[in-house]
Amino acid sequence: MSLPPPAAVICGLLIVLIPFSLVGIALMNCGLGRSRSAAHIILSTMLVAATAAIVYVICGFAWQGFPGSPGYALVVGGKQWNWIGSGRWFLAGISFDDEPALLAASLGMFSAILAAAIPLGAGGERWRLAPIAASAALMAGWTFPVVSHWVWGGGWLAQLGQNYDLGIGFADSGGAATIQVLGGLSALSVAWIIGPRRGKYSSEGLPAAIPGHNMVFVMCGGFLAWVGWTCLNSAAAILIYGASPSRIALVAMNSMLAAGSALATTVLITRARFSKPDASLSANGWVGGLVASSASAAFMPPAAAILVGIVAGALVPFCIEWLELYLGVDDPGGAIAVHAVCGIWGLFSAGIVGRFPNAAPNQLLAQLAGIATLLGFVFPFLYVVNSLLNRFVPFRVAHDGERQGLDLHELGANAYPELAGHIDDFMPR
Amino acid sequence: MKLAGFLLLVAGGFIALTSIVVLPSSSARSGFMVAGLAVELVGLILVFRAHMPSKEERG
């Protein structure tokens, strides 16, 4: 892996701006939750960032690697299946003047943080700080690096092209699989393990509406996520897939088009169904469009980005409703629908509308193989490790703590001290 | 039901990946890939059903 100096500088600048997406996610999760746990969700996101960054640098990058770095491979049917990197811990052996390796480590660190932060949306208002940090450590120290090695580190999914003539191999130029689907599936496992918020479902199984406390946070979070996502999609396309820096303009346009068409679709759908557009669902639709565009933003025509966004914008409100109403999954931040479902749609659509350079035919088959791997192997693994973690560090806060709010229970003070108490509209005493 | 669902997820993954290694033609690969994903879908439905909130978790 080598980069011309201007591309390396641009890539570095783009990576520096990726944390905007983390701020966006934090604000959205905060606004979609109740005021009694507002500070807790922001602190949780910062804690996830701190834990994931440290653990990733200690061991994560060693197992992730980057294209061309050493790795361990199994031989299956006479072909090499490179499944994990064999680098050294603490970034040892990497020269600080070796731009590609350092840029890959930096991109990987921010990506690991994002993947670990996504489940916070599903566990909001009932997930304690200690298990949040432990889960983030597992994600950044093992799950993300291994999956990222398969996709971004020259691993077996990336090699499907050269080994089995499947397109360019599993393509994910902005982290739809390594960040979004991984984080979204982890969010689903956390939502199952932790259970719904108290008062969310009646004894007949009907869900109660628990509105978010600040829609301005949610909307502004969506805007910040847009900036971060565009930079993430651009940096990964340049660094991992060798796209020319001039593609940044295409990425910016496609990300905007996908987010915009997704938002417009969600606004129209919620307007048609509820007689007025729903602000929180529409903001989630916007992010769903960004997520779906992540798989191939640098390699699809703008018209395709609009199509990808429209489908993502339709998926978000229906999936959120299905999960809540029929499947009994309480996901206050909409993380499962936005990140897992739209991420899978983005990966699938990349096989149809993606125009990857020097690609063999059958790109769609490579994308399906990647999706099957995420659902068939990564998801059960995430569920098992989170369940085991829950045995040692119980995820769920005590009943009283949930009633008080996590701000008061875990942090000792409310985010909004002028609000002396909370009216427990939704909470039976 | 939960265990059966997760086993089906893993089985579907194996069907999908094995098709790439074992089958030479892209049409046969596509057929088995879709079959693998269908098995995963059934597994996912079972796991979802197993996690429906119980009476104690409601209210």
Tab-separated table of C-alpha atoms in Angstrom:
chain	number	residue	atom	x	y	z
A	1	MET	CA	0.000	0.000	0.000
A	2	SER	CA	1.498	3.334	-1.038
A	3	LEU	CA	0.084	6.840	-1.345
A	4	PRO	CA	1.361	9.871	-3.230
A	5	PRO	CA	2.184	12.713	-0.776
A	6	PRO	CA	-0.827	14.951	-1.623
A	7	ALA	CA	-3.216	12.027	-1.151
A	8	ALA	CA	-1.617	11.209	2.205
A	9	VAL	CA	-2.022	14.805	3.434
A	10	ILE	CA	-5.650	14.956	2.295
A	11	CYS	CA	-6.342	11.568	3.839
A	12	GLY	CA	-4.853	12.716	7.149
A	13	LEU	CA	-7.027	15.837	7.176
A	14	LEU	CA	-10.143	13.787	6.417
A	15	ILE	CA	-9.384	11.358	9.253
A	16	VAL	CA	-9.068	14.263	11.707
A	17	LEU	CA	-12.663	15.261	10.881
A	18	ILE	CA	-14.190	11.771	11.371
A	19	PRO	CA	-14.973	12.385	15.096
A	20	PHE	CA	-17.764	14.724	13.954
A	21	SER	CA	-19.774	11.597	13.238
A	22	LEU	CA	-19.234	10.412	16.818
A	23	VAL	CA	-20.460	13.761	18.148
A	24	GLY	CA	-23.450	13.457	15.820
A	25	ILE	CA	-24.333	9.985	17.082
A	26	ALA	CA	-23.931	11.105	20.709
A	27	LEU	CA	-26.220	14.121	20.234
A	28	MET	CA	-28.850	12.030	18.443
A	29	ASN	CA	-28.858	9.359	21.143
A	30	CYS	CA	-29.014	12.049	23.814
A	31	GLY	CA	-31.919	13.873	22.173
A	32	LEU	CA	-33.866	10.667	21.490
A	33	GLY	CA	-33.641	9.623	25.160
A	34	ARG	CA	-35.337	11.175	28.182
A	35	SER	CA	-33.807	14.152	30.006
A	36	ARG	CA	-33.148	12.061	33.120
A	37	SER	CA	-30.324	10.187	31.314
A	38	ALA	CA	-29.013	12.954	29.025
A	39	ALA	CA	-25.590	13.481	30.627
A	40	HIS	CA	-25.140	9.728	31.011
A	41	ILE	CA	-25.432	9.059	27.277
A	42	ILE	CA	-22.883	11.765	26.412
A	43	LEU	CA	-20.468	10.555	29.081
A	44	SER	CA	-21.006	6.971	27.869
A	45	THR	CA	-20.007	8.004	24.351
A	46	MET	CA	-16.856	9.701	25.646
A	47	LEU	CA	-16.059	6.636	27.744
A	48	VAL	CA	-16.529	4.402	24.719
A	49	ALA	CA	-14.189	6.646	22.705
A	50	ALA	CA	-11.553	6.552	25.437
A	51	THR	CA	-11.743	2.792	26.008
A	52	ALA	CA	-11.926	1.857	22.339
A	53	ALA	CA	-9.005	4.110	21.372
A	54	ILE	CA	-6.726	2.722	24.082
A	55	VAL	CA	-7.615	-0.933	23.498
A	56	TYR	CA	-7.369	-0.568	19.714
A	57	VAL	CA	-3.851	0.838	19.951
A	58	ILE	CA	-2.808	-1.816	22.475
A	59	CYS	CA	-3.910	-4.853	20.445
A	60	GLY	CA	-6.606	-4.006	17.880
A	61	PHE	CA	-4.411	-2.718	15.076
A	62	ALA	CA	-2.075	-5.679	15.436
A	63	TRP	CA	-4.957	-8.004	14.566
A	64	GLN	CA	-6.448	-5.697	11.943
A	65	GLY	CA	-3.390	-4.824	9.858
A	66	PHE	CA	-3.678	-3.181	6.461
A	67	PRO	CA	-3.405	-4.397	2.855
A	68	GLY	CA	0.055	-5.914	2.402
A	69	SER	CA	0.778	-6.334	6.112
A	70	PRO	CA	1.560	-9.825	7.484
A	71	GLY	CA	-1.293	-12.069	8.584
A	72	TYR	CA	-2.218	-15.638	9.472
A	73	ALA	CA	-3.946	-17.605	6.719
A	74	LEU	CA	-5.790	-20.923	6.473
A	75	VAL	CA	-5.589	-22.884	3.239
A	76	VAL	CA	-9.094	-23.839	2.029
A	77	GLY	CA	-9.508	-25.575	-1.320
A	78	GLY	CA	-5.963	-24.608	-2.288
A	79	LYS	CA	-6.588	-20.892	-1.659
A	80	GLN	CA	-5.238	-18.709	1.121
A	81	TRP	CA	-7.909	-17.442	3.540
A	82	ASN	CA	-6.150	-14.687	5.435
A	83	TRP	CA	-8.192	-14.349	8.630
A	84	ILE	CA	-6.216	-12.240	11.125
A	85	GLY	CA	-3.298	-9.827	11.123
A	86	SER	CA	-0.035	-10.737	12.834
A	87	GLY	CA	1.278	-7.302	13.724
A	88	ARG	CA	2.815	-6.301	17.050
A	89	TRP	CA	0.939	-4.744	19.963
A	90	PHE	CA	1.163	-1.015	20.790
A	91	LEU	CA	1.825	-0.243	17.081
A	92	ALA	CA	5.346	-1.575	17.621
A	93	GLY	CA	7.319	-1.939	14.425
A	94	ILE	CA	5.428	0.827	12.629
A	95	SER	CA	7.549	3.767	11.589
A	96	PHE	CA	5.946	7.127	12.327
A	97	ASP	CA	7.183	8.252	8.920
A	98	ASP	CA	5.412	5.362	7.193
A	99	GLU	CA	2.329	7.282	6.114
A	100	PRO	CA	0.030	4.462	4.887
A	101	ALA	CA	0.484	2.300	7.993
A	102	LEU	CA	0.012	5.238	10.335
A	103	LEU	CA	-3.008	6.504	8.403
A	104	ALA	CA	-4.529	2.992	8.423
A	105	ALA	CA	-4.007	2.807	12.204
A	106	SER	CA	-5.581	6.218	12.685
A	107	LEU	CA	-8.565	5.433	10.435
A	108	GLY	CA	-8.971	2.085	12.201
A	109	MET	CA	-8.954	3.719	15.624
A	110	PHE	CA	-11.752	6.165	14.778
A	111	SER	CA	-13.703	3.431	13.000
A	112	ALA	CA	-13.423	1.143	16.042
A	113	ILE	CA	-14.700	3.974	18.241
A	114	LEU	CA	-17.712	4.475	15.956
A	115	ALA	CA	-18.517	0.756	15.817
A	116	ALA	CA	-18.359	0.576	19.613
A	117	ALA	CA	-20.528	3.704	20.060
A	118	ILE	CA	-23.431	2.588	17.837
A	119	PRO	CA	-24.914	0.087	20.386
A	120	LEU	CA	-25.342	2.952	22.891
A	121	GLY	CA	-28.437	3.999	20.944
A	122	ALA	CA	-30.129	0.643	21.607
A	123	GLY	CA	-29.130	0.391	25.269
A	124	GLY	CA	-30.042	3.949	26.189
A	125	GLU	CA	-31.505	4.733	29.634
A	126	ARG	CA	-30.775	1.287	31.108
A	127	TRP	CA	-27.182	0.286	30.229
A	128	ARG	CA	-24.653	0.875	33.008
A	129	LEU	CA	-21.281	2.586	32.478
A	130	ALA	CA	-19.015	-0.319	33.484
A	131	PRO	CA	-20.476	-2.856	31.006
A	132	ILE	CA	-20.537	-0.147	28.337
A	133	ALA	CA	-16.776	0.260	28.723
A	134	ALA	CA	-16.225	-3.513	28.819
A	135	SER	CA	-18.319	-4.036	25.671
A	136	ALA	CA	-16.440	-1.230	23.885
A	137	ALA	CA	-13.128	-2.845	24.846
A	138	LEU	CA	-14.244	-6.167	23.357
A	139	MET	CA	-15.435	-4.475	20.186
A	140	ALA	CA	-12.261	-2.411	19.668
A	141	GLY	CA	-9.866	-5.100	20.866
A	142	TRP	CA	-11.187	-8.108	18.998
A	143	THR	CA	-14.427	-8.026	16.976
A	144	PHE	CA	-13.799	-4.858	14.965
A	145	PRO	CA	-10.119	-5.653	14.198
A	146	VAL	CA	-10.898	-9.174	12.993
A	147	VAL	CA	-13.842	-8.147	10.766
A	148	SER	CA	-11.911	-5.122	9.582
A	149	HIS	CA	-8.966	-7.345	8.680
A	150	TRP	CA	-11.258	-9.510	6.540
A	151	VAL	CA	-12.632	-6.464	4.693
A	152	TRP	CA	-10.052	-3.652	4.888
A	153	GLY	CA	-6.852	-5.466	5.861
A	154	GLY	CA	-6.483	-7.662	2.782
A	155	GLY	CA	-8.264	-10.559	4.485
A	156	TRP	CA	-10.284	-13.383	2.954
A	157	LEU	CA	-13.403	-11.329	2.154
A	158	ALA	CA	-11.299	-8.758	0.296
A	159	GLN	CA	-9.520	-11.627	-1.511
A	160	LEU	CA	-12.732	-13.160	-2.908
A	161	GLY	CA	-12.005	-11.299	-6.135
A	162	GLN	CA	-8.537	-12.657	-6.773
A	163	ASN	CA	-9.243	-16.127	-5.328
A	164	TYR	CA	-12.690	-16.826	-6.769
A	165	ASP	CA	-13.248	-14.152	-9.469
A	166	LEU	CA	-15.968	-12.390	-7.495
A	167	GLY	CA	-15.692	-8.727	-8.523
A	168	ILE	CA	-13.001	-6.918	-6.550
A	169	GLY	CA	-13.887	-9.085	-3.554
A	170	PHE	CA	-16.257	-7.917	-0.828
A	171	ALA	CA	-16.381	-4.137	-1.290
A	172	ASP	CA	-17.006	-1.686	1.540
A	173	SER	CA	-15.375	1.628	0.746
A	174	GLY	CA	-16.757	3.574	3.728
A	175	GLY	CA	-17.324	1.141	6.583
A	176	ALA	CA	-20.895	-0.031	5.929
A	177	ALA	CA	-19.875	-3.521	7.077
A	178	THR	CA	-16.909	-2.898	9.364
A	179	ILE	CA	-18.572	-0.071	11.292
A	180	GLN	CA	-22.311	0.190	10.605
A	181	VAL	CA	-23.525	-3.402	10.337
A	182	LEU	CA	-21.081	-4.530	13.018
A	183	GLY	CA	-22.289	-1.785	15.390
A	184	GLY	CA	-25.938	-2.325	14.432
A	185	LEU	CA	-25.823	-6.084	15.046
A	186	SER	CA	-24.072	-5.477	18.352
A	187	ALA	CA	-26.887	-3.016	19.175
A	188	LEU	CA	-29.470	-5.748	18.473
A	189	SER	CA	-27.691	-8.217	20.736
A	190	VAL	CA	-27.453	-5.593	23.498
A	191	ALA	CA	-31.161	-4.684	23.131
A	192	TRP	CA	-32.092	-8.365	23.503
A	193	ILE	CA	-29.802	-9.025	26.448
A	194	ILE	CA	-30.763	-5.883	28.329
A	195	GLY	CA	-34.531	-6.044	27.607
A	196	PRO	CA	-36.946	-3.149	27.067
A	197	ARG	CA	-37.165	-0.094	29.303
A	198	ARG	CA	-39.607	-0.428	32.203
A	199	GLY	CA	-42.983	0.846	31.115
A	200	LYS	CA	-42.192	0.521	27.428
A	201	TYR	CA	-44.590	-2.397	26.942
A	202	SER	CA	-47.972	-2.885	28.576
A	203	SER	CA	-48.934	-6.297	29.958
A	204	GLU	CA	-50.753	-6.860	26.645
A	205	GLY	CA	-47.472	-6.269	24.801
A	206	LEU	CA	-48.423	-2.912	23.306
A	207	PRO	CA	-45.560	-0.376	23.201
A	208	ALA	CA	-45.882	3.028	24.841
A	209	ALA	CA	-44.493	6.076	23.064
A	210	ILE	CA	-41.546	7.449	25.053
A	211	PRO	CA	-40.659	10.644	23.182
A	212	GLY	CA	-37.118	11.979	23.079
A	213	HIS	CA	-36.420	15.090	25.146
A	214	ASN	CA	-34.631	17.312	22.613
A	215	MET	CA	-35.301	17.189	18.875
A	216	VAL	CA	-32.834	20.043	18.265
A	217	PHE	CA	-30.016	17.782	19.493
A	218	VAL	CA	-31.280	15.059	17.168
A	219	MET	CA	-31.334	17.299	14.091
A	220	CYS	CA	-27.973	18.950	14.827
A	221	GLY	CA	-26.535	15.488	15.471
A	222	GLY	CA	-27.682	14.454	12.007
A	223	PHE	CA	-25.882	17.443	10.469
A	224	LEU	CA	-22.642	16.703	12.331
A	225	ALA	CA	-22.864	13.030	11.369
A	226	TRP	CA	-23.091	14.113	7.720
A	227	VAL	CA	-19.720	15.931	7.939
A	228	GLY	CA	-18.027	13.041	9.711
A	229	TRP	CA	-19.497	10.440	7.372
A	230	THR	CA	-18.369	12.261	4.247
A	231	CYS	CA	-14.818	12.405	5.618
A	232	LEU	CA	-14.922	8.747	6.684
A	233	ASN	CA	-16.210	7.597	3.278
A	234	SER	CA	-13.540	9.660	1.505
A	235	ALA	CA	-10.609	8.638	3.708
A	236	ALA	CA	-11.394	4.919	3.509
A	237	ALA	CA	-11.898	5.039	-0.270
A	238	ILE	CA	-8.519	6.756	-0.794
A	239	LEU	CA	-6.566	4.737	1.746
A	240	ILE	CA	-8.034	1.241	1.370
A	241	TYR	CA	-9.329	1.209	-2.214
A	242	GLY	CA	-6.757	3.512	-3.814
A	243	ALA	CA	-9.337	6.039	-5.053
A	244	SER	CA	-7.963	9.290	-6.405
A	245	PRO	CA	-8.344	12.324	-4.069
A	246	SER	CA	-10.502	13.928	-6.768
A	247	ARG	CA	-13.157	11.351	-5.786
A	248	ILE	CA	-13.762	13.345	-2.584
A	249	ALA	CA	-16.100	15.565	-4.583
A	250	LEU	CA	-18.059	12.506	-5.740
A	251	VAL	CA	-18.188	11.119	-2.193
A	252	ALA	CA	-19.445	14.449	-0.849
A	253	MET	CA	-22.103	14.637	-3.550
A	254	ASN	CA	-23.211	11.010	-3.167
A	255	SER	CA	-23.320	11.182	0.631
A	256	MET	CA	-25.454	14.320	0.443
A	257	LEU	CA	-27.735	12.861	-2.234
A	258	ALA	CA	-28.239	9.606	-0.329
A	259	ALA	CA	-28.923	11.409	2.949
A	260	GLY	CA	-31.177	13.963	1.278
A	261	SER	CA	-33.254	11.462	-0.687
A	262	ALA	CA	-33.550	9.256	2.407
A	263	LEU	CA	-34.761	12.214	4.481
A	264	ALA	CA	-37.269	13.258	1.813
A	265	THR	CA	-38.596	9.689	1.604
A	266	THR	CA	-38.977	9.384	5.385
A	267	VAL	CA	-40.680	12.781	5.573
A	268	LEU	CA	-43.147	11.737	2.852
A	269	ILE	CA	-43.825	8.342	4.419
A	270	THR	CA	-44.382	9.706	7.931
A	271	ARG	CA	-46.481	12.564	6.493
A	272	ALA	CA	-48.664	10.038	4.670
A	273	ARG	CA	-49.004	7.718	7.661
A	274	PHE	CA	-49.278	10.123	10.611
A	275	SER	CA	-50.578	13.230	8.749
A	276	LYS	CA	-47.473	15.208	9.809
A	277	PRO	CA	-43.767	14.495	9.235
A	278	ASP	CA	-42.082	12.858	12.230
A	279	ALA	CA	-38.898	14.734	13.208
A	280	SER	CA	-37.093	11.902	15.002
A	281	LEU	CA	-37.846	9.287	12.337
A	282	SER	CA	-36.852	11.740	9.597
A	283	ALA	CA	-33.505	12.450	11.278
A	284	ASN	CA	-32.940	8.712	11.547
A	285	GLY	CA	-33.848	8.410	7.858
A	286	TRP	CA	-31.172	10.997	7.037
A	287	VAL	CA	-28.545	8.985	8.899
A	288	GLY	CA	-29.866	5.780	7.300
A	289	GLY	CA	-29.119	7.316	3.900
A	290	LEU	CA	-25.583	8.168	5.018
A	291	VAL	CA	-25.087	4.630	6.309
A	292	ALA	CA	-26.340	3.047	3.076
A	293	SER	CA	-24.086	5.285	0.991
A	294	SER	CA	-21.041	4.145	2.984
A	295	ALA	CA	-20.598	0.933	1.044
A	296	SER	CA	-19.808	2.540	-2.304
A	297	ALA	CA	-20.059	6.347	-2.094
A	298	ALA	CA	-16.793	6.763	-4.006
A	299	PHE	CA	-17.732	4.276	-6.702
A	300	MET	CA	-21.352	4.874	-7.703
A	301	PRO	CA	-22.963	7.431	-9.990
A	302	PRO	CA	-25.017	10.215	-8.323
A	303	ALA	CA	-28.295	8.869	-9.732
A	304	ALA	CA	-27.612	5.566	-7.973
A	305	ALA	CA	-26.935	7.417	-4.703
A	306	ILE	CA	-30.441	8.892	-4.910
A	307	LEU	CA	-31.929	5.422	-5.399
A	308	VAL	CA	-29.885	4.002	-2.514
A	309	GLY	CA	-31.082	6.857	-0.303
A	310	ILE	CA	-34.750	6.457	-1.241
A	311	VAL	CA	-34.755	2.773	-0.282
A	312	ALA	CA	-32.869	3.498	2.963
A	313	GLY	CA	-35.327	6.272	3.806
A	314	ALA	CA	-38.229	3.863	3.313
A	315	LEU	CA	-36.568	1.087	5.330
A	316	VAL	CA	-35.935	3.195	8.445
A	317	PRO	CA	-39.502	4.087	9.565
A	318	PHE	CA	-40.927	0.652	8.733
A	319	CYS	CA	-38.087	-1.241	10.437
A	320	ILE	CA	-38.229	0.953	13.554
A	321	GLU	CA	-41.982	0.349	13.758
A	322	TRP	CA	-41.636	-3.395	13.149
A	323	LEU	CA	-38.934	-3.797	15.731
A	324	GLU	CA	-40.874	-1.865	18.349
A	325	LEU	CA	-44.428	-2.952	17.617
A	326	TYR	CA	-44.184	-6.560	16.459
A	327	LEU	CA	-40.791	-7.840	17.581
A	328	GLY	CA	-40.651	-6.330	21.073
A	329	VAL	CA	-37.239	-4.710	20.614
A	330	ASP	CA	-36.849	-1.426	22.512
A	331	ASP	CA	-34.250	0.613	20.621
A	332	PRO	CA	-34.599	4.270	21.701
A	333	GLY	CA	-31.962	5.542	19.261
A	334	GLY	CA	-33.085	3.472	16.263
A	335	ALA	CA	-29.575	2.015	15.975
A	336	ILE	CA	-30.673	-1.379	14.662
A	337	ALA	CA	-32.802	-0.058	11.797
A	338	VAL	CA	-30.429	2.761	10.891
A	339	HIS	CA	-27.061	1.017	11.156
A	340	ALA	CA	-27.717	-2.726	10.696
A	341	VAL	CA	-30.599	-2.704	8.205
A	342	CYS	CA	-29.470	0.279	6.125
A	343	GLY	CA	-25.864	-0.954	6.268
A	344	ILE	CA	-26.913	-4.330	4.830
A	345	TRP	CA	-28.946	-2.550	2.161
A	346	GLY	CA	-25.919	-0.397	1.298
A	347	LEU	CA	-23.669	-3.453	0.961
A	348	PHE	CA	-26.232	-5.217	-1.236
A	349	SER	CA	-26.742	-2.135	-3.409
A	350	ALA	CA	-22.968	-1.793	-3.893
A	351	GLY	CA	-23.104	-5.096	-5.763
A	352	ILE	CA	-25.698	-3.654	-8.143
A	353	VAL	CA	-24.823	0.012	-8.620
A	354	GLY	CA	-21.120	0.034	-7.649
A	355	ARG	CA	-18.681	0.805	-10.476
A	356	PHE	CA	-15.420	-0.492	-9.052
A	357	PRO	CA	-12.266	-0.168	-11.162
A	358	ASN	CA	-10.790	-3.392	-12.606
A	359	ALA	CA	-13.624	-5.463	-11.149
A	360	ALA	CA	-14.384	-8.964	-12.409
A	361	PRO	CA	-18.073	-9.854	-12.832
A	362	ASN	CA	-20.167	-11.244	-9.961
A	363	GLN	CA	-19.622	-8.327	-7.584
A	364	LEU	CA	-23.121	-8.940	-6.184
A	365	LEU	CA	-22.114	-12.491	-5.215
A	366	ALA	CA	-19.139	-11.125	-3.272
A	367	GLN	CA	-21.452	-8.685	-1.489
A	368	LEU	CA	-23.890	-11.491	-0.609
A	369	ALA	CA	-21.000	-13.569	0.749
A	370	GLY	CA	-20.028	-10.648	2.993
A	371	ILE	CA	-23.597	-10.158	4.211
A	372	ALA	CA	-23.954	-13.912	4.881
A	373	THR	CA	-20.726	-13.798	6.904
A	374	LEU	CA	-21.894	-10.840	8.983
A	375	LEU	CA	-25.262	-12.460	9.763
A	376	GLY	CA	-24.094	-16.063	10.030
A	377	PHE	CA	-20.859	-15.779	11.977
A	378	VAL	CA	-20.296	-12.265	13.305
A	379	PHE	CA	-23.796	-11.765	14.731
A	380	PRO	CA	-23.904	-15.026	16.763
A	381	PHE	CA	-20.407	-14.243	18.015
A	382	LEU	CA	-21.470	-10.759	19.122
A	383	TYR	CA	-24.497	-12.190	20.924
A	384	VAL	CA	-22.457	-14.836	22.728
A	385	VAL	CA	-19.669	-12.491	23.888
A	386	ASN	CA	-22.141	-9.839	25.042
A	387	SER	CA	-24.162	-12.508	26.889
A	388	LEU	CA	-21.015	-13.795	28.589
A	389	LEU	CA	-20.007	-10.257	29.478
A	390	ASN	CA	-23.466	-9.702	30.959
A	391	ARG	CA	-22.829	-12.646	33.338
A	392	PHE	CA	-19.711	-11.005	34.770
A	393	VAL	CA	-20.660	-7.319	34.528
A	394	PRO	CA	-24.484	-7.076	34.535
A	395	PHE	CA	-25.598	-4.730	31.775
A	396	ARG	CA	-28.869	-3.510	33.218
A	397	VAL	CA	-29.192	-0.853	35.885
A	398	ALA	CA	-31.269	-1.613	39.014
A	399	HIS	CA	-35.003	-0.884	38.943
A	400	ASP	CA	-34.651	2.199	41.169
A	401	GLY	CA	-31.829	3.557	39.059
A	402	GLU	CA	-33.918	3.306	35.925
A	403	ARG	CA	-36.790	5.126	37.636
A	404	GLN	CA	-34.492	7.881	38.943
A	405	GLY	CA	-32.676	8.205	35.649
A	406	LEU	CA	-29.082	7.221	34.998
A	407	ASP	CA	-27.841	10.787	35.505
A	408	LEU	CA	-28.816	10.820	39.157
A	409	HIS	CA	-28.221	7.122	39.793
A	410	GLU	CA	-24.811	6.693	38.170
A	411	LEU	CA	-23.456	10.256	38.001
A	412	GLY	CA	-25.026	11.791	41.092
A	413	ALA	CA	-26.459	14.850	39.335
A	414	ASN	CA	-28.979	15.631	36.640
A	415	ALA	CA	-27.997	17.054	33.248
A	416	TYR	CA	-30.618	19.765	33.765
A	417	PRO	CA	-30.482	20.647	37.484
A	418	GLU	CA	-33.187	23.284	37.141
A	419	LEU	CA	-35.617	20.420	36.513
A	420	ALA	CA	-36.018	19.382	40.143
A	421	GLY	CA	-37.827	16.139	39.405
A	422	HIS	CA	-39.232	14.090	36.608
A	423	ILE	CA	-42.862	13.357	35.986
A	424	ASP	CA	-43.011	9.619	35.566
A	425	ASP	CA	-45.619	9.578	32.862
A	426	PHE	CA	-44.504	6.210	31.581
A	427	MET	CA	-43.229	4.539	34.692
A	428	PRO	CA	-45.526	2.520	36.988
A	429	ARG	CA	-44.432	2.851	40.623
B	1	MET	CA	-35.748	-21.900	19.911
B	2	LYS	CA	-32.952	-19.371	20.481
B	3	LEU	CA	-30.244	-22.026	20.095
B	4	ALA	CA	-31.922	-23.450	16.987
B	5	GLY	CA	-32.106	-19.968	15.502
B	6	PHE	CA	-28.424	-19.256	16.073
B	7	LEU	CA	-27.474	-22.693	14.720
B	8	LEU	CA	-29.475	-21.940	11.577
B	9	LEU	CA	-27.672	-18.610	11.238
B	10	VAL	CA	-24.298	-20.352	11.375
B	11	ALA	CA	-25.486	-23.147	9.040
B	12	GLY	CA	-26.708	-20.580	6.506
B	13	GLY	CA	-23.335	-18.852	6.653
B	14	PHE	CA	-21.557	-22.145	5.975
B	15	ILE	CA	-23.853	-22.949	3.034
B	16	ALA	CA	-23.190	-19.527	1.506
B	17	LEU	CA	-19.406	-19.680	1.889
B	18	THR	CA	-19.075	-23.335	0.923
B	19	SER	CA	-20.852	-22.597	-2.352
B	20	ILE	CA	-18.031	-20.229	-3.319
B	21	VAL	CA	-15.321	-22.783	-2.591
B	22	VAL	CA	-16.963	-25.916	-3.927
B	23	LEU	CA	-19.073	-24.830	-6.896
B	24	PRO	CA	-17.433	-23.637	-10.110
B	25	SER	CA	-20.292	-22.003	-12.024
B	26	SER	CA	-21.659	-18.649	-10.990
B	27	SER	CA	-25.295	-19.725	-11.416
B	28	ALA	CA	-24.867	-22.646	-9.009
B	29	ARG	CA	-22.989	-20.385	-6.609
B	30	SER	CA	-25.787	-17.839	-6.775
B	31	GLY	CA	-28.431	-20.489	-6.063
B	32	PHE	CA	-26.638	-21.832	-3.010
B	33	MET	CA	-25.782	-18.332	-1.841
B	34	VAL	CA	-29.472	-17.400	-1.874
B	35	ALA	CA	-30.301	-20.703	-0.152
B	36	GLY	CA	-27.757	-19.928	2.558
B	37	LEU	CA	-29.207	-16.468	3.084
B	38	ALA	CA	-32.720	-17.964	3.235
B	39	VAL	CA	-31.589	-20.359	5.986
B	40	GLU	CA	-30.098	-17.378	7.826
B	41	LEU	CA	-33.421	-15.548	7.496
B	42	VAL	CA	-35.285	-18.469	9.078
B	43	GLY	CA	-32.701	-18.500	11.866
B	44	LEU	CA	-33.129	-14.778	12.398
B	45	ILE	CA	-36.916	-15.160	12.643
B	46	LEU	CA	-36.511	-17.898	15.261
B	47	VAL	CA	-34.097	-15.790	17.310
B	48	PHE	CA	-36.454	-12.802	17.133
B	49	ARG	CA	-39.361	-14.971	18.318
B	50	ALA	CA	-37.263	-16.330	21.173
B	51	HIS	CA	-36.551	-12.796	22.366
B	52	MET	CA	-40.098	-11.469	22.452
B	53	PRO	CA	-40.506	-9.764	25.873
B	54	SER	CA	-41.993	-12.028	28.530
B	55	LYS	CA	-44.942	-11.034	30.760
B	56	GLU	CA	-42.503	-10.096	33.563
B	57	GLU	CA	-40.560	-7.772	31.272
B	58	ARG	CA	-43.755	-5.982	30.279
B	59	GLY	CA	-45.617	-3.508	32.408
